[in-house]
Each structure stands twice: as C-alpha cells, then as structure tokens.
XYZ file of C-alpha atoms in Angstrom:
728
model
C 109.397 121.199 83.548
C 108.391 122.933 86.549
C 106.049 125.519 84.732
C 104.313 122.547 83.203
C 103.862 121.002 86.551
C 102.589 124.401 87.814
C 100.058 124.698 84.975
C 98.734 121.207 85.471
C 97.888 121.397 89.178
C 96.812 124.983 88.970
C 94.564 124.125 85.991
C 93.225 120.859 87.811
C 93.531 121.637 91.437
C 90.554 119.565 92.618
C 91.726 116.515 90.601
C 95.161 116.753 92.269
C 93.670 117.090 95.764
C 91.405 114.020 95.158
C 94.438 111.961 93.801
C 96.241 112.735 97.078
C 93.313 111.695 99.343
C 92.784 108.471 97.397
C 96.456 107.662 97.837
C 96.466 108.594 101.511
C 93.528 106.148 102.166
C 95.054 103.239 100.061
C 98.456 103.260 101.531
C 97.217 103.901 105.240
C 94.590 101.216 105.159
C 96.962 98.575 103.559
C 100.376 99.524 105.085
C 101.821 96.856 107.657
C 102.829 97.897 111.082
C 106.324 99.373 111.730
C 108.248 96.945 113.788
C 110.668 98.121 116.557
C 113.923 96.710 117.615
C 115.943 98.001 120.561
C 118.621 94.982 120.505
C 122.008 96.727 119.870
C 123.495 93.466 118.440
C 120.850 93.361 115.769
C 122.535 96.646 114.327
C 125.552 94.790 113.222
C 126.401 92.484 110.325
C 127.373 88.856 110.941
C 131.157 89.640 109.894
C 131.762 91.133 113.378
C 133.274 89.099 116.089
C 130.698 89.802 118.586
C 127.902 88.554 116.338
C 130.094 85.418 115.523
C 130.468 84.714 119.183
C 126.652 85.111 119.664
C 126.070 82.680 116.780
C 128.640 80.253 118.236
C 126.823 80.378 121.628
C 123.519 79.440 120.288
C 125.215 76.261 118.408
C 127.458 75.251 121.169
C 125.310 76.101 124.411
C 121.629 76.205 123.062
C 120.524 76.109 126.658
C 123.083 78.527 127.900
C 121.652 80.975 130.589
C 121.688 84.755 129.381
C 119.396 86.826 131.642
C 117.014 89.091 129.451
C 115.383 90.405 132.742
C 116.887 90.980 136.180
C 114.664 91.266 139.311
C 116.623 93.146 141.903
C 115.478 93.094 145.618
C 116.441 95.130 148.535
C 114.839 95.851 151.874
C 112.645 98.920 152.008
C 114.779 100.155 154.972
C 117.939 99.593 153.119
C 119.332 97.234 155.528
C 120.914 93.672 155.023
C 118.647 90.953 153.845
C 117.475 88.569 156.568
C 116.972 84.922 156.418
C 113.116 85.581 155.978
C 113.843 88.136 153.223
C 115.792 85.418 151.396
C 113.160 82.926 151.894
C 110.726 85.548 150.211
C 113.105 85.955 147.328
C 113.298 82.199 146.767
C 109.495 81.943 146.973
C 108.911 84.830 144.469
C 111.651 83.277 142.135
C 109.814 79.972 142.125
C 106.195 81.250 141.758
C 107.414 83.777 138.867
C 108.709 80.754 137.071
C 105.577 78.586 137.688
C 103.505 81.324 135.839
C 105.001 80.351 132.438
C 104.840 83.867 130.847
C 105.089 83.910 127.206
C 108.766 84.271 125.942
C 110.237 83.254 129.516
C 112.236 80.023 129.172
C 113.883 79.796 132.696
C 113.770 81.758 136.189
C 116.525 81.031 138.332
C 117.870 82.719 141.784
C 121.046 84.990 141.224
C 123.789 85.425 143.698
C 123.443 87.980 146.492
C 125.565 91.032 146.806
C 128.672 90.988 148.844
C 127.430 93.397 151.149
C 124.288 91.313 151.783
C 121.850 94.078 150.794
C 120.816 93.010 147.426
C 119.456 89.681 145.646
C 118.379 88.776 142.250
C 116.037 86.637 140.227
C 117.507 85.845 136.664
C 114.740 85.541 133.772
C 115.961 84.047 130.384
C 114.021 84.617 127.243
C 114.014 83.408 123.791
C 117.033 85.094 122.288
C 115.689 85.149 118.745
C 113.035 87.635 119.897
C 115.514 89.961 121.599
C 114.381 93.462 121.538
C 111.017 92.558 119.840
C 107.435 93.464 120.724
C 106.820 90.047 122.441
C 109.628 90.437 124.859
C 108.416 94.120 125.735
C 105.098 92.471 126.594
C 106.783 89.760 128.620
C 108.631 92.454 130.467
C 105.520 94.325 131.200
C 103.913 91.232 132.735
C 106.946 90.225 134.713
C 107.246 93.714 136.248
C 103.660 93.515 137.463
C 103.948 89.960 138.606
C 107.009 90.329 140.488
C 105.835 93.360 142.337
C 102.548 91.687 143.166
C 104.380 88.627 144.436
C 106.369 90.972 146.746
C 103.433 92.527 148.383
C 103.182 91.889 152.156
C 107.097 91.561 152.432
C 109.738 93.965 153.501
C 111.109 93.863 150.037
C 111.350 96.493 147.416
C 111.651 94.805 144.099
C 112.665 96.388 140.461
C 112.923 95.034 137.110
C 115.844 95.428 134.780
C 117.735 93.820 132.068
C 117.525 94.394 128.365
C 113.779 93.401 128.108
C 112.888 95.695 130.803
C 115.006 98.483 129.086
C 113.081 97.890 125.909
C 109.842 98.336 127.738
C 110.985 101.679 129.262
C 112.477 102.758 126.098
C 109.063 102.360 124.331
C 107.299 104.146 127.102
C 109.872 106.985 126.941
C 109.516 107.136 123.169
C 105.656 107.508 123.158
C 105.989 110.219 125.705
C 108.826 112.035 123.585
C 106.866 111.675 120.342
C 103.792 113.159 122.021
C 105.802 116.328 123.480
C 107.792 116.516 120.088
C 104.459 116.400 118.054
C 102.857 119.180 120.151
C 105.906 121.254 120.314
C 106.354 121.276 116.594
C 102.592 121.866 115.887
C 102.914 125.126 118.242
C 106.049 126.377 116.941
C 104.915 126.131 113.270
C 101.469 127.589 113.947
C 102.709 130.543 116.077
C 105.725 131.347 113.757
C 103.623 131.461 110.649
C 101.080 133.533 112.409
C 103.795 135.989 113.432
C 105.259 135.961 109.772
C 102.117 136.280 107.575
C 99.413 137.218 110.265
C 97.064 134.923 108.407
C 95.359 132.073 110.223
C 94.476 130.122 107.054
C 98.136 130.251 105.914
C 99.432 129.182 109.372
C 97.121 126.096 109.634
C 97.361 125.077 106.104
C 100.897 123.363 106.124
C 100.064 121.666 109.385
C 96.944 119.980 107.683
C 98.738 119.232 104.309
C 101.818 117.913 105.944
C 99.697 115.971 108.373
C 98.346 114.155 105.153
C 101.679 113.768 103.716
C 102.866 112.209 106.956
C 100.300 109.461 106.931
C 101.354 108.380 103.347
C 105.081 108.597 104.198
C 104.919 106.439 107.208
C 102.747 103.956 105.292
C 105.478 103.783 102.581
C 108.286 103.481 105.145
C 106.424 100.515 106.699
C 106.022 98.986 103.243
C 109.824 99.355 102.561
C 110.810 98.344 106.114
C 109.030 94.940 105.327
C 110.049 94.557 101.600
C 113.846 95.003 102.376
C 113.750 93.520 105.933
C 115.216 96.510 107.442
C 115.697 97.144 111.151
C 113.435 99.704 112.960
C 114.035 101.638 116.110
C 111.631 103.669 118.251
C 113.760 106.833 118.029
C 113.045 106.998 114.137
C 109.385 107.725 114.750
C 110.413 110.982 116.747
C 112.810 112.009 113.990
C 110.402 111.515 111.224
C 107.867 113.794 113.016
C 110.436 116.662 112.881
C 111.742 115.792 109.503
C 108.305 115.785 107.709
C 106.888 118.782 109.481
C 110.115 120.921 109.573
C 111.212 120.135 105.955
C 107.661 120.367 104.698
C 107.125 123.807 106.132
C 110.471 124.849 104.485
C 109.181 123.870 101.016
C 105.801 125.504 101.834
C 107.774 128.702 102.807
C 109.793 128.729 99.869
C 106.716 128.555 97.641
C 104.608 130.890 99.579
C 107.320 133.724 99.711
C 107.641 133.522 95.835
C 103.987 133.427 95.515
C 103.592 136.590 97.513
C 106.262 138.196 95.615
C 104.580 137.390 92.269
C 101.344 138.819 93.423
C 103.143 141.981 94.442
C 104.484 142.125 90.848
C 101.112 142.365 89.628
C 100.560 138.677 88.407
C 97.097 137.281 88.267
C 96.528 135.016 91.309
C 96.605 131.539 89.328
C 99.409 132.836 87.208
C 101.235 133.936 90.232
C 101.253 130.391 91.352
C 102.298 129.027 88.163
C 105.235 131.397 87.948
C 106.260 130.494 91.785
C 106.266 126.740 91.011
C 108.232 127.629 87.909
C 110.874 129.863 89.627
C 111.214 128.088 93.079
C 110.512 124.569 91.913
C 113.993 123.902 90.762
C 115.373 125.088 94.017
C 112.997 122.867 95.925
C 113.879 119.955 93.730
C 117.473 120.210 94.037
C 117.290 120.906 97.833
C 115.150 117.811 98.362
C 117.431 115.734 95.959
C 120.497 116.803 98.247
C 118.462 115.655 101.150
C 117.395 112.326 99.703
C 120.759 111.544 98.441
C 122.484 112.348 101.777
C 119.856 110.203 103.537
C 120.291 107.262 101.218
C 124.128 107.363 101.705
C 123.222 105.868 105.010
C 122.560 102.584 103.123
C 126.206 102.332 103.023
C 126.446 102.222 106.951
C 127.211 98.951 108.587
C 124.705 99.724 111.344
C 121.169 98.419 110.950
C 119.879 101.420 112.755
C 121.156 103.848 110.295
C 120.545 101.504 107.294
C 116.777 101.687 108.214
C 116.745 105.386 109.029
C 118.356 106.439 105.559
C 115.615 104.948 103.289
C 112.954 106.029 105.914
C 113.812 109.605 105.953
C 114.566 109.630 102.088
C 110.968 108.341 101.437
C 109.514 111.163 103.909
C 111.450 113.829 102.110
C 110.516 112.414 98.662
C 106.840 112.414 99.661
C 107.300 116.035 100.992
C 109.060 117.103 97.621
C 106.012 115.866 95.605
C 103.575 117.640 97.828
C 105.516 120.755 97.604
C 105.150 120.796 93.736
C 101.717 119.511 93.602
C 99.322 119.564 96.579
C 100.375 122.611 98.057
C 100.200 124.730 94.853
C 96.761 123.129 94.128
C 95.232 123.902 97.508
C 96.486 127.443 97.540
C 95.533 128.183 93.916
C 91.982 127.148 94.948
C 91.940 129.562 97.794
C 93.963 132.446 96.216
C 95.047 135.621 97.869
C 92.381 134.869 100.483
C 95.181 132.557 102.074
C 96.658 135.860 103.350
C 93.483 136.996 104.926
C 92.977 139.300 107.061
C 96.404 140.787 106.560
C 96.867 143.201 103.583
C 100.736 143.727 104.172
C 101.210 140.944 101.191
C 100.099 143.456 98.793
C 103.212 145.745 99.064
C 106.835 144.960 99.818
C 107.817 146.823 103.100
C 110.289 149.745 102.590
C 113.736 149.953 104.303
C 113.258 146.218 105.182
C 116.115 144.922 107.365
C 117.060 142.303 104.801
C 117.698 145.091 102.315
C 120.104 146.562 104.844
C 121.777 143.409 105.165
C 122.006 142.853 101.465
C 123.689 146.219 101.183
C 126.063 145.361 103.872
C 127.058 142.297 102.068
C 127.313 144.151 98.837
C 129.598 146.977 100.106
C 132.019 144.677 102.237
C 131.971 141.119 100.974
C 135.557 140.300 102.103
C 134.942 141.511 105.751
C 131.437 139.652 105.819
C 133.231 136.410 104.559
C 136.227 136.663 107.004
C 133.896 137.211 110.035
C 131.350 134.623 109.409
C 133.980 132.131 108.370
C 135.902 132.950 111.706
C 132.841 132.303 113.657
C 132.513 128.692 111.950
C 136.336 128.009 112.468
C 136.267 128.962 116.227
C 133.111 126.877 117.032
C 134.862 123.925 115.030
C 137.644 123.819 117.536
C 135.296 121.986 120.125
C 135.441 118.994 117.832
C 138.925 118.109 119.178
C 137.303 117.227 122.449
C 134.729 114.752 121.034
C 134.210 111.519 122.686
C 131.620 108.821 121.947
C 129.487 106.813 124.292
C 127.795 103.560 123.348
C 124.911 103.001 125.885
C 121.820 103.378 123.606
C 119.514 102.101 126.069
C 120.186 104.689 128.858
C 120.728 107.179 126.100
C 117.069 106.703 124.893
C 115.483 107.161 128.152
C 115.842 109.197 131.290
C 117.954 107.879 134.331
C 114.747 107.866 136.395
C 113.229 104.739 134.692
C 113.222 101.654 136.645
C 115.383 99.524 134.364
C 118.023 102.510 134.494
C 117.674 102.616 138.418
C 118.311 98.846 138.398
C 121.388 99.217 136.158
C 122.735 101.987 138.460
C 121.997 100.101 141.699
C 123.595 96.945 140.179
C 126.790 98.776 139.434
C 127.204 99.795 143.110
C 126.101 96.561 144.549
C 128.075 94.103 142.162
C 130.995 94.514 140.107
C 130.051 97.127 137.377
C 130.339 94.589 134.507
C 128.468 91.746 136.427
C 125.126 92.829 134.721
C 126.649 92.293 131.290
C 129.659 89.878 131.520
C 132.140 89.178 128.559
C 132.213 85.547 127.211
C 135.336 84.145 125.731
C 134.441 80.958 123.558
C 137.358 78.784 122.902
C 136.839 76.265 120.139
C 138.883 73.482 118.377
C 139.720 74.093 114.968
C 139.934 70.332 113.937
C 136.687 69.088 115.753
C 138.724 67.200 118.337
C 137.932 67.729 122.184
C 139.822 70.531 123.810
C 142.509 69.907 126.383
C 140.850 70.743 129.803
C 144.323 70.814 131.397
C 145.122 74.112 129.624
C 141.812 75.752 130.899
C 143.204 76.913 134.018
C 146.142 78.718 132.548
C 144.051 80.171 129.840
C 141.544 81.620 132.431
C 144.438 83.022 134.466
C 145.799 84.870 131.489
C 142.320 86.373 130.775
C 142.022 87.354 134.357
C 145.191 89.158 134.380
C 144.169 91.600 131.686
C 143.822 95.068 133.149
C 140.198 96.120 133.765
C 139.119 92.429 134.410
C 137.637 91.633 137.764
C 137.784 87.906 137.331
C 137.716 85.232 134.773
C 136.683 81.493 135.122
C 135.728 78.439 132.848
C 132.072 78.323 132.901
C 131.021 75.222 130.836
C 132.013 72.963 128.018
C 129.666 71.829 125.423
C 128.669 68.155 125.200
C 131.208 67.350 122.385
C 134.035 69.053 124.488
C 134.985 71.065 121.436
C 133.885 74.658 122.694
C 134.506 76.079 126.145
C 132.893 79.133 127.704
C 135.040 81.537 129.727
C 133.228 84.160 131.713
C 135.059 87.290 132.074
C 133.767 90.019 134.445
C 135.029 93.329 133.740
C 135.463 96.112 136.368
C 133.485 98.523 134.453
C 129.780 98.969 133.253
C 129.508 97.340 129.750
C 129.063 100.510 127.762
C 131.827 102.647 129.181
C 135.090 103.700 127.408
C 137.078 101.698 129.950
C 134.981 98.532 129.440
C 135.382 99.050 125.640
C 139.176 99.364 125.993
C 139.420 96.580 128.305
C 137.440 94.157 125.995
C 139.802 95.138 123.287
C 142.768 94.023 125.413
C 140.860 90.696 126.393
C 140.374 90.006 122.686
C 144.067 90.516 122.050
C 145.035 87.999 124.812
C 142.056 85.554 124.065
C 143.438 85.241 120.514
C 147.137 85.251 121.252
C 146.902 82.948 124.255
C 144.741 80.453 122.523
C 146.286 77.007 122.629
C 147.542 75.413 119.263
C 144.587 74.026 117.347
C 142.129 76.403 118.946
C 140.481 79.693 118.010
C 138.793 82.300 120.281
C 135.725 84.627 119.860
C 134.927 87.228 122.398
C 131.223 88.067 122.911
C 128.991 90.032 125.201
C 127.735 93.637 125.349
C 131.287 95.323 125.745
C 132.361 93.263 122.587
C 129.188 94.486 120.714
C 129.834 98.143 121.601
C 133.639 97.699 120.512
C 132.267 96.371 117.246
C 129.828 99.252 117.046
C 132.831 101.627 117.383
C 134.455 100.032 114.562
C 131.395 100.250 112.487
C 130.879 103.974 113.256
C 134.431 104.736 112.220
C 133.911 102.767 109.015
C 130.788 104.858 108.417
C 132.757 108.204 108.966
C 135.043 107.102 106.316
C 132.550 105.990 103.783
C 129.121 107.720 104.409
C 130.626 111.125 105.004
C 132.662 111.392 101.596
C 129.991 109.745 99.458
C 127.176 112.001 100.651
C 129.355 115.084 100.206
C 130.293 113.931 96.583
C 126.738 113.300 95.603
C 125.661 116.540 96.883
C 128.152 118.317 94.979
C 127.175 116.672 91.940
C 123.490 118.034 92.648
C 124.962 121.388 93.132
C 126.815 121.264 89.853
C 124.026 120.240 87.895
C 121.735 122.833 89.490
C 124.274 125.698 88.997
C 126.037 124.375 85.813
C 129.327 125.020 87.513
C 132.316 123.085 88.831
C 133.671 125.886 91.097
C 130.683 126.856 93.059
C 129.899 123.327 94.463
C 133.463 123.191 96.085
C 133.136 126.262 98.240
C 129.636 125.614 98.912
C 130.336 122.030 100.359
C 133.316 123.388 102.091
C 131.195 125.999 103.803
C 128.664 123.448 104.882
C 131.512 121.100 106.058
C 132.563 124.147 108.349
C 128.918 124.337 109.325
C 129.250 120.815 110.427
C 132.466 121.274 112.347
C 130.842 124.412 114.176
C 127.957 122.399 115.316
C 129.787 119.448 116.530
C 132.238 121.567 118.294
C 129.401 123.585 120.060
C 127.633 120.312 120.998
C 130.893 119.013 122.522
C 131.224 122.282 124.497
C 127.738 122.328 125.795
C 127.209 118.699 126.649
C 130.611 117.255 127.391
C 132.468 120.473 128.920
C 129.353 122.276 130.002
C 127.134 119.447 131.330
C 130.044 117.023 132.284
C 128.684 114.334 129.949
C 131.460 111.498 129.313
C 130.625 111.755 125.666
C 128.085 112.150 123.069
C 125.941 109.280 121.662
C 128.223 107.282 119.081
C 125.630 107.957 116.067
C 125.282 111.683 116.683
C 128.076 112.805 114.215
C 126.632 110.667 111.498
C 123.060 112.069 111.926
C 124.304 115.509 112.516
C 126.415 115.400 109.341
C 123.424 114.311 107.122
C 121.121 116.679 108.722
C 123.331 119.794 108.850
C 125.035 119.044 105.391
C 121.850 117.931 103.619
C 119.285 120.211 104.996
C 121.938 123.094 105.528
C 122.422 122.825 101.895
C 118.587 123.740 101.181
C 119.481 127.241 102.295
C 122.610 127.570 100.323
C 120.775 126.198 97.162
C 117.953 128.650 97.715
C 120.327 131.706 98.100
C 122.654 130.798 95.489
C 119.900 130.011 92.985
C 118.373 133.505 93.595
C 121.871 135.173 93.446
C 122.295 133.697 90.055
C 118.704 134.871 89.028
C 119.692 138.385 90.198
C 122.927 138.132 88.107
C 120.939 137.138 85.133
C 119.230 140.311 85.324
C 122.477 142.186 84.519
C 123.736 142.886 87.844
C 127.354 142.729 88.843
C 128.336 140.144 91.424
C 128.239 142.268 94.431
C 124.857 143.732 93.558
C 123.537 140.406 92.862
C 124.658 139.173 96.313
C 122.801 142.088 97.905
C 119.558 141.632 95.928
C 119.687 137.911 96.704
C 119.825 138.485 100.363
C 117.153 141.130 100.077
C 114.681 138.670 98.488
C 115.750 135.250 99.723
C 116.768 136.399 103.173
C 113.339 136.389 104.702
C 112.514 132.883 103.282
C 115.854 131.461 104.595
C 115.309 133.188 107.983
C 111.730 132.031 108.479
C 112.484 128.580 107.188
C 115.626 128.298 109.189
C 114.024 129.438 112.391
C 111.011 127.070 112.036
C 113.090 124.005 111.240
C 115.538 124.631 114.015
C 112.888 125.377 116.359
C 111.063 122.086 115.538
C 114.274 120.149 115.988
C 114.635 121.675 119.104
C 111.440 120.119 120.318
C 113.308 116.833 120.492
C 114.938 118.138 123.666
C 111.720 117.793 125.304
C 111.833 113.973 125.065
C 113.851 113.660 128.276
C 116.649 111.450 127.190
C 120.219 111.998 126.317
C 119.878 110.778 122.652
C 117.062 112.906 121.495
C 118.379 115.938 123.689
C 121.806 115.942 122.094
C 120.425 115.198 118.746
C 117.870 118.035 119.033
C 120.416 120.619 120.249
C 122.920 119.637 117.497
C 120.714 119.680 114.627
C 118.761 122.701 115.441
C 122.052 124.486 116.085
C 123.620 123.339 112.869
C 120.464 124.519 110.837
C 120.506 127.892 112.653
C 124.239 128.214 111.579
C 123.511 126.777 108.028
C 120.412 129.486 107.557
C 121.906 132.668 109.633
C 125.678 132.387 109.080
C 126.207 130.174 106.006
C 123.448 130.998 103.656
C 122.909 134.460 104.820
C 126.494 135.733 104.940
C 129.304 133.426 104.248
C 128.089 131.901 100.742
C 126.877 135.201 99.140
C 129.943 137.171 100.244
C 132.236 134.362 98.892
C 130.149 134.369 95.674
C 130.506 138.229 95.432
C 134.176 138.022 95.937
C 134.989 135.240 93.390
C 132.662 136.943 90.880
C 131.919 135.451 87.493
C 134.626 132.750 88.000
C 132.056 131.136 90.468
C 129.905 130.080 87.681
C 132.681 128.606 85.426
C 132.405 126.793 82.973
C 128.659 127.256 82.628
C 128.446 131.103 82.857
C 125.170 130.614 84.643
C 125.234 134.166 85.725
C 124.994 135.813 82.389
C 122.126 137.837 81.441
C 119.669 136.043 79.129
C 118.056 137.929 76.302
C 114.506 139.119 77.148
C 111.696 140.157 74.871
C 111.600 143.756 74.130
C 109.496 145.968 76.278
C 109.472 143.380 79.032
C 111.035 145.707 81.544
C 113.532 143.352 83.093
C 116.243 145.614 84.247
C 117.547 146.230 87.627
C 114.733 148.543 88.282
C 111.941 146.174 87.628
C 109.142 146.110 90.214
C 109.692 142.281 90.773
C 112.783 142.970 92.695
C 114.711 141.099 90.173
C 112.585 138.287 89.252
C 112.965 139.374 85.627
C 112.188 136.069 83.961
C 108.566 136.235 85.137
C 108.117 140.092 85.121
C 106.907 139.928 81.476
C 103.755 141.177 80.005
C 101.000 138.837 80.119
C 97.110 138.884 79.270
C 94.263 138.124 81.423
C 94.519 134.513 80.529
C 98.040 134.322 81.918
C 99.951 134.091 78.456
C 103.431 135.232 78.822
C 104.258 138.273 76.489
C-alpha cells in the first residue's frame, strides 16, 4: 500500500501539492472560530454533586448574588481606609453600576476587611456565559472603568474574580503562544541546519507543517462546533507543539530513509518511492498509536480533556497524511538538491558513533537492559510523592497577573475561603415548606466541621422549599485542605439533613472535589484503554503477541520515570504544593503515545535487519546503527519543542513542558535506543511469536541482500532496477 502511495505522489507531485493548497484555502476560509472556556465547572458532567447544586441554585435562587468580578480597594500608602476613602468606594460602586456594562447584572458594595485596610465592590454577571468571551470583554471594560473612577483618590484598585482571571488567562495564553511558536521555530530550524547543513531542508518542514497547521486548526474548529465540545486556551499552545514536533518527527523519519536510499544508489525519484514504502508503515503505525491514545481521552469525564483528545487526534491525522503525501511530493520535485550545499549525504560516515553504540548493545544486551531499566525504575520512585493541585486559573498564568494579586491579597485580608464560599442547599423532598426552626441547629453542625470558619443560613426561596447555607472555609478554595474540608462538609450536610430533606453542596471547592474524583476515574479508564489499543497496533504491526507486552511495559516505565522526575523537580526541588491535576493524564498520553513512535521505528528496523538473515543480537546492533540517528534527531527536536512550553510563564505549561520533554527524551534516548533493542536481542526469536516476523524472506537471485549489502541492511529495496525505477 505504501509503495503505491509513494508511486502516486512522486509521479504526480504538482497535483498533490495543488490538492493540499485547495484544501487549505477551503477549510481556513470556511472554518468557524474556535471558542474558549475557562470556567472549571463546565469541565464536569451534570451527574456530579457540585453541578447539581449549581443547577438547583439557578432554579431556587435565580437572582442569587454570585460575584464574577471583585474590585479590591486599599489606600496607596497601605493604611486603614478613612471615612473619605469609604465614600469614594461607595461612589465608585454606584457609578460603576450606572454604566450598565454588557453582561453585568448587579454591582453592590462588599464588606470591609477586619483590619479596615480593604474594601470591595462585587460584580454579578450572567452565569450562563461564565468563562465565555463576552465576559472576558466585560472584565476588560470593568478593569478600565474602575481604575478611571478611582483617579484623583487615594485608593489603589485592582480587579479580580473569575471573569478577571479569564481575561488575564487569555492575555497570558497569547503571550505564551507567541513565545512557544518562536521557540519551536528556532529550535527546529537550528537543529535541522546542524544535522543536515542544508538550508532548504531546514526551512522546508516549517513551511509544510505551517500549511498543515492551518488545515488542522480549521478541522478542529469544525469538530468542536459539530460535537459541542469545550475549548480551553491552553489547547492552542499544545497544538503548536504537537503539530510542529510530531510533523518534524515524520519528516525526519522520511528524510533519513530517503538519504539512505540515495546512498545505496537509487535514482532520486525511486529513492523517495522506496523511502515511503519502507518507512511508511512505521510512520502510519506510530501516528495510529498517537491518534488512538489521544482519542482515548473521549472516555474522560472532564470536558477539557474530552475536547483535547479529538483536537490532537485530528492534528496528528493531518500530519500523518502530509507525511505520506505532501512531504514526498515536494521533496521529489526538489530532488537531491534539498541537501544543498552539503555533500555529506552522498556517503555514510565511517566509525559513526551510533555504529559504536550498536556494537555495544550487540555485545552486552543483558548489561544494557539492566542499566537502562534501573535508570527508569529509580526515577519512577518519585511518583510515590505525587500530589495534585486544582487551581487551574492560577496554574494558567503568572502570579504577577492582577487577578492573581487580588486573590492573594484577599486571602490575607479576609478568610482565605471568603472569595469563593461554599453553599449548602437544603431542599424538601416532598415539596412542602422547610421547618425553619431546624435551621439554627443545622447551620451549627456545618460550622463545627473542621476547616470551616463560619456557617450561616443566607436565604430561603419564595416557596420555602430550599434554603441556602453559606459556609466559609478557612482555606483558599483550590487547596488540598479546602478540598478535604468540603468533603467533610458534604458528609455532615448529608447526614445531618432533617427528615424529608436532602442536601447538595456547591461552590468552587466542591467543584474541585468532583474534578478530583473525575481525574481518578480517568486514571482507571483512560490509561488502560489507551495502553490496550496501542498494544493492538503494535501487535498488528509486528505480527506478534509477545513484543507488544514488553514494549508497552517499557513505555509504562518511561511514564513512571517522567512523573517521578517531575515530582522531584517541582514538588521537592521548587517547593510546589503539588502538580496540576491533569498533568499525569496528559503526560501519560504524550509519553506513551509519542514515546511509542520511537519504539516502533526502532523495532521495525530491527525486524527488517533480522529478515536479512542476521541473528537477534546483530540485528539489534544494526538497527541502532541505522535507526539511532533518526530517533536521536527526532527525539531531541520533539523534546526541545515541548520544552518551549516552559517559556509561557505559568505553572501548568511549565510543568507540562518539562514533563513531556523529559518523557520524550527518556523514550528516545533510554527506551528506544537501549532498553527495547537489548530486550529484543535477549528474548531472540521468541519476541516475534507467533508471526515469526524476523524470519528471512526469499529474495531474487543476484539481488545482493546479504549482511554485507551496501544499503546497510535495507535488503528489501537493495534490488536491481533499471533507469525507469522497475525493481529487479
């Protein structure tokens, strides 16, 4: 199949390129805009208690006041607010409400802090549009207006709250995307120049992947709208890295094999056909593993990950098609001039370092397997200290952003949980009015829970069937202590509810509690499903039921080593309270899926060498000699491009950038380079049971496909052919 694809695109390169250009114009011109949502509650399905509580609030208390933005005032000299300052706060609050800003429903004064140094204005917005672009625009206008109204006073005012956080997150995301894009571009360009010393070849993947990126983003926007998926600004940053990183991987897989076929004496166009034929299966299998692993995220209960899975799968699918059609078409048009001005492509270097590494693995496979496996096991021990954090807002932007400053100052000035109180909704189950005489005792029981600062009955709906108890925690909503405390509040709220009533606990801490449960569900579901599907792909590629087990086990060890190293770096080294809650899921999928790419490339080459009649140890050595440079170059570029995410300046992308880049480096330079080939050499022919895929295939007489073949073991293609490219 892959030879037929290669023949078609090499024979009709211009039409192939034109087809891609037409597709790009059509998709980009008609694709809808990609929405963004930063509201954490939208990530959860309706079956969770915090979402049920939010829906009950909308029905029972449609006019209930839930601030979306908070203007926090303090004197410029840091002193206590005077009577004149308080009058200025009241005036600003009144004038801000009179502006009737879009999305703003109510503007009211908040209570002053106990030390008298802070005051607040609370702004309620339409809850149906929480986290949506309309409220981001409203927050931008609010921030400008409140600062303008404070001019001429002795007040310093900052805007915080969820709407302001969404605004700051969007701004941070744009800056992060720019830095990531520039960093990715520079890394790919410089690395390819160093490897090939050919400017055309260095620039080519950036141009081609840029075209693929435009198409992929359009297709993702279509899918997001068609299936009503949630979107988040962090996805755009991840997409940049996935498209350029994975795209460059497939470009390198193809170009290294193309160069190898030219060195073996193939006519240029036939060299490209042979390259697509030989490496196409590995690229397709690698991409298939990545796509299936990403699609496993559809099983997640979190809307953020549900959207990320299909989006990344579409991106990799588009990149795969480009790797098998667009790239071969363009390179076949240019021919060997793509390597200009370098002439080193014409001859394989003698005494190459990868040949030496291959000989080392060939001579001592057991020692290589033990040492590389020991490195992975030792690093994996760090996973025992893993702890999750749930503050997606502060994790998605620097602490210096205005909304984050407000959050920190409110924690010091008020009860840490005052900015996001917990609500307990007590409702009658028979539709009769609640017994108000029981409210005092119920509130007292809620207030006695460890971690609760105070609890009070706030309001009752008009029918008297639902009461709202406001519970203020001692801790900031996203902390582990707050999440533990809200779990105890739930227990007491449910058990202490009077007969004929039921209780639902809402608020941000309750949402984070449910996100914690959802993530744990994903660990139990997404991980094994993704691993099983990747094993199926490996089994189909290798026609073996043995090799997939130790290959996926090695990748699992790579995941453990990556998570362990990340825990040691950020929790132990930098003192973070924990890692972002979705990091292990994302890390697992990137490290397992993309890390499998390199295992597939190496094991496919090892099988190819074995089919030339080499014994398992020699085949492992030759595979490392020929596939090692490709794996090293691709692994370095992909790891470096993911590392550019650390430039974004926020905890989420910094942790993600380090973890995924480290994991890919481990996958390329430990697993694929040493662990996998040495294990395969030790297991020998049994690794290919029951398909016996390593058995030598009969070849045409005189083809010269023995171990000494000039192709370096690429015997299937090292056959005689006439100038027209027909195989002998």
